[in-house]
PDB file of C-alpha atoms in Angstrom:
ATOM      1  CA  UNK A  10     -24.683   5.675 -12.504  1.00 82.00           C
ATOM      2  CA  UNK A  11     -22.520   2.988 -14.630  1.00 93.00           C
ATOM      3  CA  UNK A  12     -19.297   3.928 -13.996  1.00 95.00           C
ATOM      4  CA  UNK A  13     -18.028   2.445 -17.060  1.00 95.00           C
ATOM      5  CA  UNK A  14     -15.693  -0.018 -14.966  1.00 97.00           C
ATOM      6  CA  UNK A  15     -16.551  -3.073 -16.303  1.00 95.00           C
ATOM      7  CA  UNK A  16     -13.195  -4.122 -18.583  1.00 92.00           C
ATOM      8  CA  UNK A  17     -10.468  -2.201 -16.197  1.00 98.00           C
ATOM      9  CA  UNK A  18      -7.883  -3.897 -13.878  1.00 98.00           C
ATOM     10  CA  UNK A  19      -7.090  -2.169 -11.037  1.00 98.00           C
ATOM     11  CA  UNK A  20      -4.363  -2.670  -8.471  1.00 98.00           C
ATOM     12  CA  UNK A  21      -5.024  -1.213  -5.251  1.00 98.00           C
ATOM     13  CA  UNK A  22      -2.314  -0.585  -2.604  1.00 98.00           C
ATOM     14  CA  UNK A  23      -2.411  -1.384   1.234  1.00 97.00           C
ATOM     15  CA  UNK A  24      -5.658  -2.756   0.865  1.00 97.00           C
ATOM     16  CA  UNK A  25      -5.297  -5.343   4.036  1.00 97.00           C
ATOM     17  CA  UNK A  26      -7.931  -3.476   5.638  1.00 95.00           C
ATOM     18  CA  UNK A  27      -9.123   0.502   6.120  1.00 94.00           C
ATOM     19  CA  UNK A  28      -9.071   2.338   3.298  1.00 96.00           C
ATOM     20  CA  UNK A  29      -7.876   0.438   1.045  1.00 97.00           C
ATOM     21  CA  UNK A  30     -10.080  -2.643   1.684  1.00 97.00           C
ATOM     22  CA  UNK A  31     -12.895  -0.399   1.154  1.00 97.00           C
ATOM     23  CA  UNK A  32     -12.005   1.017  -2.248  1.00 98.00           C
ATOM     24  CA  UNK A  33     -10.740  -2.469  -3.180  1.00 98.00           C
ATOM     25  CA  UNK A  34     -14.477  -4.031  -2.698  1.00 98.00           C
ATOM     26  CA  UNK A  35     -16.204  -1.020  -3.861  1.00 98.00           C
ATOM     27  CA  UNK A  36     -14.232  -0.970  -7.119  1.00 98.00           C
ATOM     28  CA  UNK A  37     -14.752  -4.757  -7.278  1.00 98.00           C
ATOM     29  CA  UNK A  38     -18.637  -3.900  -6.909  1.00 97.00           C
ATOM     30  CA  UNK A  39     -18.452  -1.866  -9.830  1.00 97.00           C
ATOM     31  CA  UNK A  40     -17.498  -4.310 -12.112  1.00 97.00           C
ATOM     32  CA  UNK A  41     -13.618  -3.518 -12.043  1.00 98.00           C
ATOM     33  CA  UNK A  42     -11.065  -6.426 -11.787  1.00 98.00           C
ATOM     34  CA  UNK A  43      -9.101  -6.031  -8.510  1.00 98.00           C
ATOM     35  CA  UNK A  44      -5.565  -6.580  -7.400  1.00 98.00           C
ATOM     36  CA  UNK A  45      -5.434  -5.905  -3.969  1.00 98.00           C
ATOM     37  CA  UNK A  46      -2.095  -6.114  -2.856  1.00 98.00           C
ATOM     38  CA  UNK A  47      -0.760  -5.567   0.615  1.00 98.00           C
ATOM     39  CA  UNK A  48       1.758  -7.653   3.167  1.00 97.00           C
ATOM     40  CA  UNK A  49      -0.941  -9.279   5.187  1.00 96.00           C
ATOM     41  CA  UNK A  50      -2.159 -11.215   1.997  1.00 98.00           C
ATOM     42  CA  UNK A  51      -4.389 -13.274   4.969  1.00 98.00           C
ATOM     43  CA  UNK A  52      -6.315 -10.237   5.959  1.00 98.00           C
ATOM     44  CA  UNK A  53      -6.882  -9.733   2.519  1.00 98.00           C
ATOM     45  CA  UNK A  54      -8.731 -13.037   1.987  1.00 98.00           C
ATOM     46  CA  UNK A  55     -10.501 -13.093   4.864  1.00 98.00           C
ATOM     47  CA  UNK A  56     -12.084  -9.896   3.822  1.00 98.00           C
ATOM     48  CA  UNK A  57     -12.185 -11.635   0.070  1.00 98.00           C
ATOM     49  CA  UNK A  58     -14.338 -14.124   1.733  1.00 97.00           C
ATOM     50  CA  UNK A  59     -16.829 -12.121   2.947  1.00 97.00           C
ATOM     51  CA  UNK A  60     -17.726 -10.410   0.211  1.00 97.00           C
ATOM     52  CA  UNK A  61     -21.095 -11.549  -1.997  1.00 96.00           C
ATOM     53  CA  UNK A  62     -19.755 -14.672  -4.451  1.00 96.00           C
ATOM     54  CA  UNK A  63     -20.260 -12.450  -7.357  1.00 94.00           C
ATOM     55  CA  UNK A  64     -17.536  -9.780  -5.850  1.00 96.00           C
ATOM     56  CA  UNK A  65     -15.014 -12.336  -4.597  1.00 97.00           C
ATOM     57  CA  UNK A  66     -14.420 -13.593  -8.107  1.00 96.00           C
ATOM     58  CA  UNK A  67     -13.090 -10.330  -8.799  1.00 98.00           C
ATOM     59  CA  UNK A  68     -10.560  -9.723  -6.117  1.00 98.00           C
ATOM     60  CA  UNK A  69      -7.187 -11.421  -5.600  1.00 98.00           C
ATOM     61  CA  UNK A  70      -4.537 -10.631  -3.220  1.00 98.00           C
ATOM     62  CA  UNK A  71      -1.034  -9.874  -4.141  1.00 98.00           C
ATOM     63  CA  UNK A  72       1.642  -9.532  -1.776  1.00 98.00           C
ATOM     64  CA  UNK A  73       3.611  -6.392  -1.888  1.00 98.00           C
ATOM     65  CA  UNK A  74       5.973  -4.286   0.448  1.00 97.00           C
ATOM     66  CA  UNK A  75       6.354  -1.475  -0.262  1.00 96.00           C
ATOM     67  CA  UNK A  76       9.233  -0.492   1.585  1.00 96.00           C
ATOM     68  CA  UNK A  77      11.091  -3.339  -0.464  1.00 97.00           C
ATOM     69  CA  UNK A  78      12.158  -1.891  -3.782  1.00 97.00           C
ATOM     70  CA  UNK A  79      12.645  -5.452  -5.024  1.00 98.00           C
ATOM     71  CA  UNK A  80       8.668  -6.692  -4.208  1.00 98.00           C
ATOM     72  CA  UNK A  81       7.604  -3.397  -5.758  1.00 98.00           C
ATOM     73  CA  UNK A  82       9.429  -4.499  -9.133  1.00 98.00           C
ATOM     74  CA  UNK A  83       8.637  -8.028  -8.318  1.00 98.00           C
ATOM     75  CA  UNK A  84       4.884  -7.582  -8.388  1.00 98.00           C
ATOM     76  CA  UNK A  85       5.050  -4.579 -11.100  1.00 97.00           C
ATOM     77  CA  UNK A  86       6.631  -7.315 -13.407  1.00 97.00           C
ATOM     78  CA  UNK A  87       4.101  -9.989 -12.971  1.00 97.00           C
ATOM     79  CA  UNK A  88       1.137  -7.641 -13.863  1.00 98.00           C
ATOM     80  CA  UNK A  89       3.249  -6.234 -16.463  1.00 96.00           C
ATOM     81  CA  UNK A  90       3.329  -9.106 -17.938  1.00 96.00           C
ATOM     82  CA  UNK A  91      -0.379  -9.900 -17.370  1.00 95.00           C
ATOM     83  CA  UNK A  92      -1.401  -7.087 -19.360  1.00 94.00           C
ATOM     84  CA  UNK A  93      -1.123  -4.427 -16.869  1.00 97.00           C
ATOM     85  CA  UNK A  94      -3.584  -2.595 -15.296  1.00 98.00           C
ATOM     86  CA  UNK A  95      -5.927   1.084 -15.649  1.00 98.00           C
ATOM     87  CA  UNK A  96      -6.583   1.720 -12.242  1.00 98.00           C
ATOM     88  CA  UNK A  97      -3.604   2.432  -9.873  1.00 98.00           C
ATOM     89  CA  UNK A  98      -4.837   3.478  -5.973  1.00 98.00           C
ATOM     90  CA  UNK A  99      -1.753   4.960  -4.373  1.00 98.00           C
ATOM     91  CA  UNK A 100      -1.861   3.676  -0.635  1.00 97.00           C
ATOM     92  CA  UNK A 101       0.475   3.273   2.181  1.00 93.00           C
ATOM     93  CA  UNK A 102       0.736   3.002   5.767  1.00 85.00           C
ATOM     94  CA  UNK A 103       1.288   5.983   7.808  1.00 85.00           C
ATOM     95  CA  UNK A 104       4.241   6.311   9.701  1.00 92.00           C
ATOM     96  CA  UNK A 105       4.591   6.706  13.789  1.00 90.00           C
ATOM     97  CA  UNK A 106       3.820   9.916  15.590  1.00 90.00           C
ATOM     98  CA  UNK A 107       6.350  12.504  16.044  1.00 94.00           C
ATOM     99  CA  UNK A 108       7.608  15.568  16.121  1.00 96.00           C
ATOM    100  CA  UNK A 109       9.847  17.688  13.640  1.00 97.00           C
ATOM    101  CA  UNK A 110      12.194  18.149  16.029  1.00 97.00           C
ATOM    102  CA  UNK A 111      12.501  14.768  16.991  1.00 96.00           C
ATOM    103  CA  UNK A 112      12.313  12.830  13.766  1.00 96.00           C
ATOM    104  CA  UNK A 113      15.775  11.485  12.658  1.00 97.00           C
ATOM    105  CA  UNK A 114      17.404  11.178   9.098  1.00 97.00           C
ATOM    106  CA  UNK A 115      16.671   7.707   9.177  1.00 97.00           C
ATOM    107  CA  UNK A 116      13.202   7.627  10.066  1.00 97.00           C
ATOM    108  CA  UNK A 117      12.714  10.356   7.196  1.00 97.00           C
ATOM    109  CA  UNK A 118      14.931   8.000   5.031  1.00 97.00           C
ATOM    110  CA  UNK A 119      12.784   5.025   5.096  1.00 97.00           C
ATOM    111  CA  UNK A 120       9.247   6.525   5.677  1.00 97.00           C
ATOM    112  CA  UNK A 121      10.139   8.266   2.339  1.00 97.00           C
ATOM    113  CA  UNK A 122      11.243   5.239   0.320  1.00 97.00           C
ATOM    114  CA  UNK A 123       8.099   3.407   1.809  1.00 96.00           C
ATOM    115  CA  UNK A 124       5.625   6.051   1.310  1.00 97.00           C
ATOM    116  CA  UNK A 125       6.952   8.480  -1.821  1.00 97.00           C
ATOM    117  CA  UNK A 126       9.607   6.504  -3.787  1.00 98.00           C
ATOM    118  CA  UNK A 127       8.287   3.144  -3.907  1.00 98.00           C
ATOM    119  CA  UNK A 128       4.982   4.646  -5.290  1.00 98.00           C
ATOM    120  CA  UNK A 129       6.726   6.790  -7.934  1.00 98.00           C
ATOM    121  CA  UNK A 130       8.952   3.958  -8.971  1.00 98.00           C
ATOM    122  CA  UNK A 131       5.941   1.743  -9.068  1.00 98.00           C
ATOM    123  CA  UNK A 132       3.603   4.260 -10.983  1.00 98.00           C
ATOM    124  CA  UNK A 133       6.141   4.665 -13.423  1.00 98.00           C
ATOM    125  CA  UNK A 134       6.020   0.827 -14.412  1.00 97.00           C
ATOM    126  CA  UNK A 135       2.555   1.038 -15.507  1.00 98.00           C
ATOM    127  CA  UNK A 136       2.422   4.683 -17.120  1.00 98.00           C
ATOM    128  CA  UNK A 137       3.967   3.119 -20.329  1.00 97.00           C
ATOM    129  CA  UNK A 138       1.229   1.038 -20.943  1.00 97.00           C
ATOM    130  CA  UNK A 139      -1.298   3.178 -19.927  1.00 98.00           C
ATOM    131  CA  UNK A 140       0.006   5.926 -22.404  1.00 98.00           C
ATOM    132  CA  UNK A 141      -0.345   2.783 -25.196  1.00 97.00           C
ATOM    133  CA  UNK A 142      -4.272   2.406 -23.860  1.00 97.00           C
ATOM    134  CA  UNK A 143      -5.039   6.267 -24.165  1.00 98.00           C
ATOM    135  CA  UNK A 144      -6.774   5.808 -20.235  1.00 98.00           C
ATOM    136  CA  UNK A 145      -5.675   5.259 -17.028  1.00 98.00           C
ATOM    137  CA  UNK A 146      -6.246   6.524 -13.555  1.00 98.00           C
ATOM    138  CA  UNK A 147      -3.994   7.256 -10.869  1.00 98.00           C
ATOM    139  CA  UNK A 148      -5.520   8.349  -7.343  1.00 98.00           C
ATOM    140  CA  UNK A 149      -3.288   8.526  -4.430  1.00 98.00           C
ATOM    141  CA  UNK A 150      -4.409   8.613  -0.600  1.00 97.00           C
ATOM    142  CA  UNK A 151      -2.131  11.420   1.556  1.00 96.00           C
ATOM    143  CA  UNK A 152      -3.791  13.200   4.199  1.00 93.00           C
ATOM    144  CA  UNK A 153      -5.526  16.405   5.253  1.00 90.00           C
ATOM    145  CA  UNK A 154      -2.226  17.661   6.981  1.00 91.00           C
ATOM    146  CA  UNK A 155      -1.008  18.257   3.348  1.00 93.00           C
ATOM    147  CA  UNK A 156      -3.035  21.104   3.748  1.00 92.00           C
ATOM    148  CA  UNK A 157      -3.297  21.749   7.427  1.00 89.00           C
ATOM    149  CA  UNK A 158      -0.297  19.977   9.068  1.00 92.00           C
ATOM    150  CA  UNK A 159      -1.399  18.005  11.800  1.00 90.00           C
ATOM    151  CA  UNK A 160       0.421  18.266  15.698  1.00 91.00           C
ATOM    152  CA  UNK A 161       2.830  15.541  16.304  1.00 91.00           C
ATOM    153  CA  UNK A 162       2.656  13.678  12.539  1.00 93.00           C
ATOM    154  CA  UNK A 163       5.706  15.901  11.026  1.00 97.00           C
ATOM    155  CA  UNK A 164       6.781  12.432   9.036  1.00 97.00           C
ATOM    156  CA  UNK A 165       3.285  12.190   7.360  1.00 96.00           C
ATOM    157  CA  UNK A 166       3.108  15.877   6.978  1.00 97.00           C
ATOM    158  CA  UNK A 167       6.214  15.645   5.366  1.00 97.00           C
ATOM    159  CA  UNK A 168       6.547  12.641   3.243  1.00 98.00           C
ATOM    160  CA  UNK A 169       2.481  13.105   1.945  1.00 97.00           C
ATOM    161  CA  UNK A 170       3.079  16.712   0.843  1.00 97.00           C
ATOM    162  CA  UNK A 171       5.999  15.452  -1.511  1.00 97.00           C
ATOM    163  CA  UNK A 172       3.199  12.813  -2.916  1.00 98.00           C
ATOM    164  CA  UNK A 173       0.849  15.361  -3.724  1.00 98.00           C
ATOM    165  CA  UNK A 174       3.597  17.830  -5.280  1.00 98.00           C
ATOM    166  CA  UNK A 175       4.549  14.799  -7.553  1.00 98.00           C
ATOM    167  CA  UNK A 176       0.725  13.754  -8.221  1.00 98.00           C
ATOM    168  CA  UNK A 177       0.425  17.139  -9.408  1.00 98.00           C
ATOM    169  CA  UNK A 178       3.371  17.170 -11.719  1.00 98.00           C
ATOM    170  CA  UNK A 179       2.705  14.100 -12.675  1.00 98.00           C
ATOM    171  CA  UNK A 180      -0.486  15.122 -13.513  1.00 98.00           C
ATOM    172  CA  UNK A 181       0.380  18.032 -16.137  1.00 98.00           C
ATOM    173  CA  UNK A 182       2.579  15.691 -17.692  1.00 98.00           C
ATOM    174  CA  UNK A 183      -0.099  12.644 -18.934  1.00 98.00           C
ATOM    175  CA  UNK A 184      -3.221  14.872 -19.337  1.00 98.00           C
ATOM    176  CA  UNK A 185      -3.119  14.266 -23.245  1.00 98.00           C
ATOM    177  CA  UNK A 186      -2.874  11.117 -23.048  1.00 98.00           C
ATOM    178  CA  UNK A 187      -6.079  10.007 -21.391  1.00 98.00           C
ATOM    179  CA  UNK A 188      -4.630   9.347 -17.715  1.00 98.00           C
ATOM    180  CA  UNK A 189      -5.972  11.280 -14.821  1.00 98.00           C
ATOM    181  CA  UNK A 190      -3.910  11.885 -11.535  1.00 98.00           C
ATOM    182  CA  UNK A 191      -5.419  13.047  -8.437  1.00 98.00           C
ATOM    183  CA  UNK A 192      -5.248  13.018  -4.698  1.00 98.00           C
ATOM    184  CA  UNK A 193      -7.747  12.366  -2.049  1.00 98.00           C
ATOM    185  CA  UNK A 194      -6.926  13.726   1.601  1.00 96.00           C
ATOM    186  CA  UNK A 195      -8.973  11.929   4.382  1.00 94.00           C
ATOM    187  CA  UNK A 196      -9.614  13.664   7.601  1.00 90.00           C
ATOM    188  CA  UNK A 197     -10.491  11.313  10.507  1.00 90.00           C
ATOM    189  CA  UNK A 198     -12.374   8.313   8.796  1.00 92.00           C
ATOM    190  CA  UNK A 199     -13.037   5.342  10.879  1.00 90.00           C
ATOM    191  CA  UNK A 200     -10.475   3.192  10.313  1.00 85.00           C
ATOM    192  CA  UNK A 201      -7.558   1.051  12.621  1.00 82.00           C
ATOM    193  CA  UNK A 202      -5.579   3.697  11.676  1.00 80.00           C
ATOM    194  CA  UNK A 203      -7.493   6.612  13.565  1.00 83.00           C
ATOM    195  CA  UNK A 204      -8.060   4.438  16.293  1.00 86.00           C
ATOM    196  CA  UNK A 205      -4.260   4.274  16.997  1.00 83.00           C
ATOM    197  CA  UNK A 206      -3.684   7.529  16.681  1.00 80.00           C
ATOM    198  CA  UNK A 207      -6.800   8.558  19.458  1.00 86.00           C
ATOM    199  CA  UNK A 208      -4.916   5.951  21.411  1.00 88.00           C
ATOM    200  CA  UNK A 209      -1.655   7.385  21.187  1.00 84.00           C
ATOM    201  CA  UNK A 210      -3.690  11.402  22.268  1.00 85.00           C
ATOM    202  CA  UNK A 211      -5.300   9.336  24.905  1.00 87.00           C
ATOM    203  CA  UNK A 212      -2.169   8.420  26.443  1.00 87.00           C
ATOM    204  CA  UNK A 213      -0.259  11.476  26.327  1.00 86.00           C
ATOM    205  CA  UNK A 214      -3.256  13.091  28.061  1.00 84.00           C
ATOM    206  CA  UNK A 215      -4.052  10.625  30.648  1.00 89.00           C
ATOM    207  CA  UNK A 216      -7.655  10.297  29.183  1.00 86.00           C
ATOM    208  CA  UNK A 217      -9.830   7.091  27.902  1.00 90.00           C
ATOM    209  CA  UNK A 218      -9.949   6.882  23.898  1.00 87.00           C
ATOM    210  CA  UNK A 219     -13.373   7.456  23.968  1.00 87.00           C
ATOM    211  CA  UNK A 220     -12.718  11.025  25.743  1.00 87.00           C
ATOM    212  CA  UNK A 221      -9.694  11.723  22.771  1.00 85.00           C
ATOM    213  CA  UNK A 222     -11.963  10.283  20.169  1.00 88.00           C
ATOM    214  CA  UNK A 223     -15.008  12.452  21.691  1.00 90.00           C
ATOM    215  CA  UNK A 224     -12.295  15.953  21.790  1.00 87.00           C
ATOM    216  CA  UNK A 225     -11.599  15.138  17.969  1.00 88.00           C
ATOM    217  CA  UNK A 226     -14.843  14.361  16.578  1.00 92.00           C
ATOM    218  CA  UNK A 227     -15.550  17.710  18.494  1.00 90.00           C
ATOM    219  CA  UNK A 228     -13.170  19.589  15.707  1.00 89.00           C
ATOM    220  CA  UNK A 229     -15.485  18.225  12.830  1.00 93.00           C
ATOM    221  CA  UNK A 230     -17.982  20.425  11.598  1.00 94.00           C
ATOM    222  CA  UNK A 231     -19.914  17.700  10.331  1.00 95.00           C
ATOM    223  CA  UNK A 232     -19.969  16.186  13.982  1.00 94.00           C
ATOM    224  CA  UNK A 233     -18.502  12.782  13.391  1.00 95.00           C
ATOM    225  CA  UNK A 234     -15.977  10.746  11.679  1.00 95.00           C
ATOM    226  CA  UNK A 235     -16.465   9.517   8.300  1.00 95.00           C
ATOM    227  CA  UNK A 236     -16.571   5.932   6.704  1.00 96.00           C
ATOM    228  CA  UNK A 237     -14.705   3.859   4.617  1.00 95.00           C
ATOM    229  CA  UNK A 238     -17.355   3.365   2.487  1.00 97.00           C
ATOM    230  CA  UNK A 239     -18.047   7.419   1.772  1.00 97.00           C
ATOM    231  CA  UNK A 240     -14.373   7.776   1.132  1.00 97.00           C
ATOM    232  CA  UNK A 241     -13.652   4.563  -1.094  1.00 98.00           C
ATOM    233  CA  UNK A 242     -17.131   5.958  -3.044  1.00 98.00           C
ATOM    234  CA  UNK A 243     -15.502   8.883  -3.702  1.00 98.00           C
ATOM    235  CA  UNK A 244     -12.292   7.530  -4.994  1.00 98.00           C
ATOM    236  CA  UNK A 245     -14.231   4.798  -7.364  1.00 98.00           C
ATOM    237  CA  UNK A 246     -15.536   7.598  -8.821  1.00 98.00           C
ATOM    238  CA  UNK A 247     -11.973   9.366  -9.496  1.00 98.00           C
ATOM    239  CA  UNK A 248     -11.330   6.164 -10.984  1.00 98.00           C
ATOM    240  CA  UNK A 249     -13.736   5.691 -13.694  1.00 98.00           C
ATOM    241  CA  UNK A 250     -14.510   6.827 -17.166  1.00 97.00           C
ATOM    242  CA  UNK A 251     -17.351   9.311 -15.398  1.00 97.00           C
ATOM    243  CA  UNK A 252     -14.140  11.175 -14.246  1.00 98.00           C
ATOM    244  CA  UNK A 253     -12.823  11.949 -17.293  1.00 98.00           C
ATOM    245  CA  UNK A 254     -12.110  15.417 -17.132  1.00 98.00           C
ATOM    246  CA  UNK A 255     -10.787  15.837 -13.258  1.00 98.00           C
ATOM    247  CA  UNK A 256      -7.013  15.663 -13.196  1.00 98.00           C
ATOM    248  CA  UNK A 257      -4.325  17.555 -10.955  1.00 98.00           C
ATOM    249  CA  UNK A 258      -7.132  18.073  -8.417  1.00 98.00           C
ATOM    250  CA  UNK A 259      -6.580  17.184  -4.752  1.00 97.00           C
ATOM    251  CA  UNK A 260     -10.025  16.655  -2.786  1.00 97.00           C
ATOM    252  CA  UNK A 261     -10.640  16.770   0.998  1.00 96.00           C
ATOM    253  CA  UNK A 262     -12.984  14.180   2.030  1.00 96.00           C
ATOM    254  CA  UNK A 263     -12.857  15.334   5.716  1.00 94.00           C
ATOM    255  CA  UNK A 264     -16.490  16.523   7.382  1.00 95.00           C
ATOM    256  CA  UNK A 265     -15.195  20.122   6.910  1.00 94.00           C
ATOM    257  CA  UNK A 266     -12.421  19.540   9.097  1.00 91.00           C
ATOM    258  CA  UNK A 267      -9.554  21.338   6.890  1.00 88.00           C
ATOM    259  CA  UNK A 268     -10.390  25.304   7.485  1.00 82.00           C
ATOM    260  CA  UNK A 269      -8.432  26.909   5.199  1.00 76.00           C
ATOM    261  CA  UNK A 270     -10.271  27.089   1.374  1.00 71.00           C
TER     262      UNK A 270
END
């Protein structure tokens, strides 16, 4: 299937490595220009670099923080200025285990401006021209305990659930004028990510990683955890003109793992 990606820029968030290295390539596969923007701009092109010849001429890295208000409107203003882009992948980092109870006012305070209003602010930027284009695509990465809050991550829980409110807002709000918005909520994909966090179960049980990662995988109906690959496929195809139609949706890519409907 073409995915009719061949003339879009995308800029895709966090993409250093997990998730959003995957989407990055795969959207680079598909014909899509890619900024893939992250604070590790090394990790980016050492990935770049492995990547068929024909792919890396479509990637560069970009350095962004995103829990710097001043690099968000740094980089927004150079690719402003470039022309803009069509493709936005909302990504971030997810913050450090803990509890409700236990969470402070400042970690809330900067988990949110790193994961909720950095994004908006940044989304914003680009809407404009977007609007101008008639098309444009906005797909933001939160998490399964959106739906189904998960033990112990009360900041993610949190902060990710005010994401997808605004995604769906947002949504309502550009419909007519060709932009999609829509969320994607990974379960346990293998990533560095999940690693750390059967690391962190391992050691508040007293058990090897292998033993946490074996108890979760256990909770999956579909037995395992997924890729990177069959998420960031799922998500290039939120992005293109193919997906046309699908807007204010939020989609569980997760084995079966959520339970609820």
């Amino acid at each position: 299937m073409d995915l009719g990606l061949h003339d879009k820029r995308a800029l895709v968030l966090g993409a250093s490595r997990g998730l959003g290295a995957a989407i990055a390539r795969t959207l680079a596969r598909e014909g899509a220009t890619v900024i893939a923007a992250a604070r590790n701009t090394a990790a980016i092109d050492a990935w770049i670099a492995e990547c068929p010849v024909e792919v890396q001429g479509r990637i560069v890295a970009a350095s962004l923080d995103l829990s710097d208000v001043n690099s968000v409107e740094t980089l927004t203003g150079v690719l402003e200025h470039a022309g803009g882009i069509d493709i936005l992948i909302g990504n971030s980092g997810g913050p450090p285990p803990k509890e409700a109870r236990e969470a402070s006012r400042a970690d809330w305070l900067a988990h949110f401006e790193a994961m909720a209003a950095n994004l908006f602010h940044l989304t914003q930027a680009f809407l404009p021209g977007m609007a101008e284009r008639g098309w444009g695509r906005i797909v933001t990465i939160t998490s399964s305990g959106v739906e189904q809050p998960i033990p112990r991550l009360a900041l993610s829980n949190g902060v990710r659930s005010a994401v997808l409110a605004w995604s769906k807002t947002l949504a309502g709000e550009v419909a007519a004028q060709g932009i999609t918005v829509n969320v994607v909520m990974p379960g346990r994909i293998q990533t560095e990510r999940v690693a750390e966090l059967d690391q962190a179960a391992a050691s508040r049980a007293g058990k090897s990683v292998e033993e946490a990662a074996a108890a979760s995988r256990a909770t999956i109906p579909a037995g395992r955890y997924g890729t990177p690959q069959e998420f960031a496929d799922v998500v290039a195809f939120l992005a293109s003109e193919r997906a046309s139609y699908v807007t204010g949706a939020k989609i569980r890519i997760d084995g079966g793992a959520t339970r609820g409907i």
